[in-house]
Steps between C-alpha positions, in 0.01 A plus 500: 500500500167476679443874462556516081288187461259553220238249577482221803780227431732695240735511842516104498522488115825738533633277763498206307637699212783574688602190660486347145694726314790451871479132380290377752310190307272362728238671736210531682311815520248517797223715433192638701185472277357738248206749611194367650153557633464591884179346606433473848206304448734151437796329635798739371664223309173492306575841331584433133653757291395803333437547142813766553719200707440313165605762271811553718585151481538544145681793498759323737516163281525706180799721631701143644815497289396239212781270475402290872296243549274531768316272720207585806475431833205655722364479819170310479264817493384548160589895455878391555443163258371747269724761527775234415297399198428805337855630515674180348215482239585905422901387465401197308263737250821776463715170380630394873514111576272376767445232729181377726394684803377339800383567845786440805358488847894610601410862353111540639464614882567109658687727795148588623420194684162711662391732217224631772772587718737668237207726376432592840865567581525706180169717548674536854809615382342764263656394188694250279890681539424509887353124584803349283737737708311323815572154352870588398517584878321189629238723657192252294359226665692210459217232412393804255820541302812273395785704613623768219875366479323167472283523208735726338755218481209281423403744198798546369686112505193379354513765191876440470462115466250552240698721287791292551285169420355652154565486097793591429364730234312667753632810640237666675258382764240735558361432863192723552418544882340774722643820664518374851761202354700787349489749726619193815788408266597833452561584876582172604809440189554853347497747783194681409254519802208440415354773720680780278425307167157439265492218221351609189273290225762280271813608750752204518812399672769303261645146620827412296844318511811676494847417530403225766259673679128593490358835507193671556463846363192737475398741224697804691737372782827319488543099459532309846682138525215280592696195487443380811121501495484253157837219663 
């Protein structure tokens, strides 16, 4: 799917497309952010977006199948708040409902508990894939990094008692984070090392009930039972 994407986030707007029209009523798509600046000059979760994150936001929102109601969640950084913004306010324009978005510390970076140590760790490591391999494997400090299989439990209860705790005319939660969340649930619930694996702008994993069970499934693997990590 990730190959015959025409812009950043049609892959997530075809998985929700999908689940819906399998029946699946409720879920929450987690999403890295749209496109942003790169400035090395400020703190990283400074960058905003570009004027082309913006655009793609819209191109996501206006592509969301029209009959859900959506509501945001974002970690606190304001390129992810925004992100969430501009794509329910695209839906909402192309005749979607919509709900409020707000900022979540559960989806910012809250398993860094010494950002100067993770940055260092990561510069070490020579990349993003390769330092969340490292933390997968327990191979980051540990009073620089919550365990992996801990804040991915952490991540993922905490979205599933939202969703389960909203409207009942809401059917989407959109819960904008950043590419090292997705790419540490990937490897840590879906098999996909993160060493061997990349997140793209607007790529999302889907959290949903079915037939007793919760699953999370990304925009080209196969669903995975998370049920454990949400009891």
């Amino acid at each position: 799917m990730r190959d015959k994407e025409r812009f950043p986030g049609e892959g997530s707007v075809a998985l929700v497309d999908r689940l819906v029209g399998e029946g699946v009523e409720r879920l929450a798509l987690i999403t890295r952010h749209s496109a942003r600046e790169f400035n090395r000059d400020v703190h990283d979760l400074v960058n905003p977006l570009t004027d082309e994150g913006r655009l793609l936001c819209r191109q996501m929102g206006e592509a969301l199948p029209k009959g859900l109601h959506l509501r945001g969640y974002a970690s606190p950084p304001e390129r992810c708040v925004e992100t969430a913004k501009l794509i329910i306010d695209a839906h909402a324009v192309g005749g979607g409902r919509r709900g409020t978005v707000r900022p979540v510390e559960s989806l910012g970076v809250f398993y860094a508990l010494d950002q100067i140590k993770m940055w260092k760790a990561l510069q070490l490591a020579g990349g993003l894939s390769a330092f969340v391999g490292q933390w997968a494997a327990g191979e980051v400090a540990a009073d620089a990094m919550i365990p992996a299989r801990d804040a991915a439990r952490l991540i993922l209860r905490s979205t599933w008692l939202r969703l389960q705790g909203g409207q009942e005319n809401s059917n989407v939660d959109l819960c904008v984070t950043h590419d090292m969340t997705i790419l540490m649930l990937r490897d840590q619930w879906l098999g996909e090392p993160a060493v061997t694996h990349s997140v793209g702008f607007l790529e999302g994993l889907a959290l949903y009930e079915r037939a007793g069970s919760v699953w999370l499934r990304s925009t080209f693997g196969e669903p995975v039972d998370i049920s454990t990590a949400v009891a």
